[in-house]
Amino acid sequence: MLNSQASAAGDAGTLRVCADPNNLPFSNRAGEGFENKLAELVASSLGKNVSYTWWAQRRGFVRHTLKAGDCDLVMGVPAHYDLVETTQPYYRSTYVFVSQTARHLQLDAIDDPQLRTFRIGVHLIGDGGNNTPPAHALGQLGIVERVRGYMVYGDYRERNPPARLIEAVENGEIDVAAAWGPLAGYAAKQSRVPLTVTPIVGGERFAPQQFQFDIAMGVRKGDHALHDQLNDFITRNGAEINALLAEYGVPLAQDRLSSINGDRQ
């Protein structure tokens, strides 16, 4: 991918962000994602402007961006992600089921017997068994014959490749999708067909698979100054962050961290 708009290292007036140019609701080159909006809020609080290094967010993303020194901040990574130095989490979301509202499926448990009768869509990440928690859980349950996989990276020539999974629910290609909450919630808000988004429950029995994740910002290891500035921003702006997430339909796990509300643990 083309590295564009990246400022020179050491430009104190610029917040250099590593981002995917084609991955709504998170980010895109037009600045329409919630991570784009959040980057603008962070930059404003620091008295800086935002610049981007664009790279598809898949294997090698951190190596080609943050570790290469072309940018300094990744807006959304799992908390404690070992390739970067992570801030405190600023939201916690969950995997969800997505179905057409008109179907009234009444589905929330990953081990619900109804799933054996549905056409189910899941995201596939790649080889090596590195697939999403719902895909692993359905496999352990022996629910495989009616499961259809959609590559999370998809065809990068298309707009927002991961959205093909949710579109398959819209057009009736599948009955239900098991998807990451931020993608599903945003897609449901944009859908021409009313969709129901329901947090998946019952995932505990499939440990160590997790269905909920804390999401933080990530900086280059050793960049303690920016790390501390970001933590201060998150602590002071929890309400504004939550409002932004709600605008994009991001489902927040009910047991989300109290630090989002300014009560640090």
PDB file of N, CA and C in Angstrom, residues 118-154:
ATOM      1  N   PHE A 118     -29.870 -23.420  10.873  1.00  0.00           N
ATOM      2  CA  PHE A 118     -29.682 -22.168  10.163  1.00  0.00           C
ATOM      3  C   PHE A 118     -28.472 -22.224   9.239  1.00  0.00           C
ATOM      4  N   ARG A 119     -28.517 -21.395   8.210  1.00  0.00           N
ATOM      5  CA  ARG A 119     -27.327 -21.118   7.409  1.00  0.00           C
ATOM      6  C   ARG A 119     -26.564 -20.000   8.129  1.00  0.00           C
ATOM      7  N   ILE A 120     -25.354 -20.304   8.561  1.00  0.00           N
ATOM      8  CA  ILE A 120     -24.610 -19.400   9.431  1.00  0.00           C
ATOM      9  C   ILE A 120     -23.371 -18.891   8.703  1.00  0.00           C
ATOM     10  N   GLY A 121     -23.139 -17.593   8.780  1.00  0.00           N
ATOM     11  CA  GLY A 121     -21.939 -17.006   8.204  1.00  0.00           C
ATOM     12  C   GLY A 121     -20.962 -16.599   9.288  1.00  0.00           C
ATOM     13  N   VAL A 122     -19.692 -16.868   9.068  1.00  0.00           N
ATOM     14  CA  VAL A 122     -18.637 -16.460   9.996  1.00  0.00           C
ATOM     15  C   VAL A 122     -17.478 -15.876   9.193  1.00  0.00           C
ATOM     16  N   HIS A 123     -16.703 -15.049   9.862  1.00  0.00           N
ATOM     17  CA  HIS A 123     -15.488 -14.551   9.241  1.00  0.00           C
ATOM     18  C   HIS A 123     -14.364 -15.558   9.406  1.00  0.00           C
ATOM     19  N   LEU A 124     -13.605 -15.754   8.356  1.00  0.00           N
ATOM     20  CA  LEU A 124     -12.389 -16.555   8.380  1.00  0.00           C
ATOM     21  C   LEU A 124     -11.210 -15.611   8.213  1.00  0.00           C
ATOM     22  N   ILE A 125     -10.186 -15.801   9.022  1.00  0.00           N
ATOM     23  CA  ILE A 125      -9.052 -14.893   8.996  1.00  0.00           C
ATOM     24  C   ILE A 125      -7.930 -15.413   8.128  1.00  0.00           C
ATOM     25  N   GLY A 126      -7.668 -16.712   8.191  1.00  0.00           N
ATOM     26  CA  GLY A 126      -6.575 -17.233   7.382  1.00  0.00           C
ATOM     27  C   GLY A 126      -6.234 -18.647   7.762  1.00  0.00           C
ATOM     28  N   ASP A 127      -5.062 -19.088   7.324  1.00  0.00           N
ATOM     29  CA  ASP A 127      -4.659 -20.451   7.605  1.00  0.00           C
ATOM     30  C   ASP A 127      -4.076 -20.550   9.009  1.00  0.00           C
ATOM     31  N   GLY A 128      -3.643 -21.748   9.389  1.00  0.00           N
ATOM     32  CA  GLY A 128      -3.049 -21.931  10.698  1.00  0.00           C
ATOM     33  C   GLY A 128      -4.056 -21.987  11.825  1.00  0.00           C
ATOM     34  N   GLY A 129      -5.361 -22.147  11.505  1.00  0.00           N
ATOM     35  CA  GLY A 129      -6.372 -22.231  12.546  1.00  0.00           C
ATOM     36  C   GLY A 129      -6.690 -20.911  13.205  1.00  0.00           C
ATOM     37  N   ASN A 130      -6.222 -19.822  12.624  1.00  0.00           N
ATOM     38  CA  ASN A 130      -6.392 -18.504  13.225  1.00  0.00           C
ATOM     39  C   ASN A 130      -7.701 -17.889  12.764  1.00  0.00           C
ATOM     40  N   ASN A 131      -8.811 -18.426  13.260  1.00  0.00           N
ATOM     41  CA  ASN A 131     -10.120 -17.923  12.873  1.00  0.00           C
ATOM     42  C   ASN A 131     -10.844 -17.328  14.065  1.00  0.00           C
ATOM     43  N   THR A 132     -12.013 -16.759  13.828  1.00  0.00           N
ATOM     44  CA  THR A 132     -12.721 -16.030  14.858  1.00  0.00           C
ATOM     45  C   THR A 132     -13.267 -16.967  15.925  1.00  0.00           C
ATOM     46  N   PRO A 133     -13.511 -16.451  17.137  1.00  0.00           N
ATOM     47  CA  PRO A 133     -14.059 -17.295  18.204  1.00  0.00           C
ATOM     48  C   PRO A 133     -15.365 -18.001  17.829  1.00  0.00           C
ATOM     49  N   PRO A 134     -16.333 -17.334  17.176  1.00  0.00           N
ATOM     50  CA  PRO A 134     -17.539 -18.074  16.786  1.00  0.00           C
ATOM     51  C   PRO A 134     -17.258 -19.233  15.841  1.00  0.00           C
ATOM     52  N   ALA A 135     -16.313 -19.049  14.919  1.00  0.00           N
ATOM     53  CA  ALA A 135     -15.970 -20.133  13.999  1.00  0.00           C
ATOM     54  C   ALA A 135     -15.394 -21.324  14.752  1.00  0.00           C
ATOM     55  N   HIS A 136     -14.519 -21.050  15.712  1.00  0.00           N
ATOM     56  CA  HIS A 136     -13.950 -22.126  16.523  1.00  0.00           C
ATOM     57  C   HIS A 136     -15.039 -22.828  17.338  1.00  0.00           C
ATOM     58  N   ALA A 137     -15.919 -22.038  17.968  1.00  0.00           N
ATOM     59  CA  ALA A 137     -16.953 -22.624  18.822  1.00  0.00           C
ATOM     60  C   ALA A 137     -17.907 -23.499  18.017  1.00  0.00           C
ATOM     61  N   LEU A 138     -18.328 -23.027  16.864  1.00  0.00           N
ATOM     62  CA  LEU A 138     -19.233 -23.821  16.029  1.00  0.00           C
ATOM     63  C   LEU A 138     -18.564 -25.112  15.587  1.00  0.00           C
ATOM     64  N   GLY A 139     -17.266 -25.041  15.310  1.00  0.00           N
ATOM     65  CA  GLY A 139     -16.531 -26.244  14.944  1.00  0.00           C
ATOM     66  C   GLY A 139     -16.500 -27.245  16.089  1.00  0.00           C
ATOM     67  N   GLN A 140     -16.271 -26.754  17.311  1.00  0.00           N
ATOM     68  CA  GLN A 140     -16.243 -27.647  18.467  1.00  0.00           C
ATOM     69  C   GLN A 140     -17.606 -28.288  18.707  1.00  0.00           C
ATOM     70  N   LEU A 141     -18.657 -27.580  18.369  1.00  0.00           N
ATOM     71  CA  LEU A 141     -20.010 -28.115  18.526  1.00  0.00           C
ATOM     72  C   LEU A 141     -20.404 -29.052  17.396  1.00  0.00           C
ATOM     73  N   GLY A 142     -19.575 -29.164  16.392  1.00  0.00           N
ATOM     74  CA  GLY A 142     -19.894 -30.006  15.245  1.00  0.00           C
ATOM     75  C   GLY A 142     -20.891 -29.376  14.294  1.00  0.00           C
ATOM     76  N   ILE A 143     -21.084 -28.053  14.427  1.00  0.00           N
ATOM     77  CA  ILE A 143     -21.998 -27.326  13.536  1.00  0.00           C
ATOM     78  C   ILE A 143     -21.157 -26.791  12.385  1.00  0.00           C
ATOM     79  N   VAL A 144     -21.013 -27.580  11.363  1.00  0.00           N
ATOM     80  CA  VAL A 144     -20.123 -27.208  10.262  1.00  0.00           C
ATOM     81  C   VAL A 144     -20.784 -27.298   8.889  1.00  0.00           C
ATOM     82  N   GLU A 145     -21.754 -28.166   8.727  1.00  0.00           N
ATOM     83  CA  GLU A 145     -22.304 -28.411   7.389  1.00  0.00           C
ATOM     84  C   GLU A 145     -23.007 -27.194   6.815  1.00  0.00           C
ATOM     85  N   ARG A 146     -23.633 -26.395   7.679  1.00  0.00           N
ATOM     86  CA  ARG A 146     -24.395 -25.247   7.200  1.00  0.00           C
ATOM     87  C   ARG A 146     -23.678 -23.917   7.462  1.00  0.00           C
ATOM     88  N   VAL A 147     -22.393 -24.009   7.807  1.00  0.00           N
ATOM     89  CA  VAL A 147     -21.604 -22.806   8.067  1.00  0.00           C
ATOM     90  C   VAL A 147     -20.887 -22.378   6.792  1.00  0.00           C
ATOM     91  N   ARG A 148     -20.965 -21.093   6.500  1.00  0.00           N
ATOM     92  CA  ARG A 148     -20.291 -20.543   5.329  1.00  0.00           C
ATOM     93  C   ARG A 148     -19.269 -19.518   5.792  1.00  0.00           C
ATOM     94  N   GLY A 149     -18.041 -19.650   5.302  1.00  0.00           N
ATOM     95  CA  GLY A 149     -16.980 -18.742   5.690  1.00  0.00           C
ATOM     96  C   GLY A 149     -16.807 -17.590   4.715  1.00  0.00           C
ATOM     97  N   TYR A 150     -16.577 -16.404   5.252  1.00  0.00           N
ATOM     98  CA  TYR A 150     -16.314 -15.202   4.459  1.00  0.00           C
ATOM     99  C   TYR A 150     -14.970 -14.646   4.924  1.00  0.00           C
ATOM    100  N   MET A 151     -14.025 -14.539   4.010  1.00  0.00           N
ATOM    101  CA  MET A 151     -12.707 -14.043   4.398  1.00  0.00           C
ATOM    102  C   MET A 151     -12.817 -12.607   4.914  1.00  0.00           C
ATOM    103  N   VAL A 152     -12.259 -12.378   6.082  1.00  0.00           N
ATOM    104  CA  VAL A 152     -12.366 -11.058   6.680  1.00  0.00           C
ATOM    105  C   VAL A 152     -11.651 -10.012   5.832  1.00  0.00           C
ATOM    106  N   TYR A 153     -10.594 -10.415   5.119  1.00  0.00           N
ATOM    107  CA  TYR A 153      -9.882  -9.469   4.262  1.00  0.00           C
ATOM    108  C   TYR A 153     -10.573  -9.296   2.922  1.00  0.00           C
ATOM    109  N   GLY A 154     -11.243 -10.335   2.445  1.00  0.00           N
ATOM    110  CA  GLY A 154     -12.027 -10.247   1.233  1.00  0.00           C
ATOM    111  C   GLY A 154     -11.250  -9.749   0.026  1.00  0.00           C
TER     112      GLY A 154
END
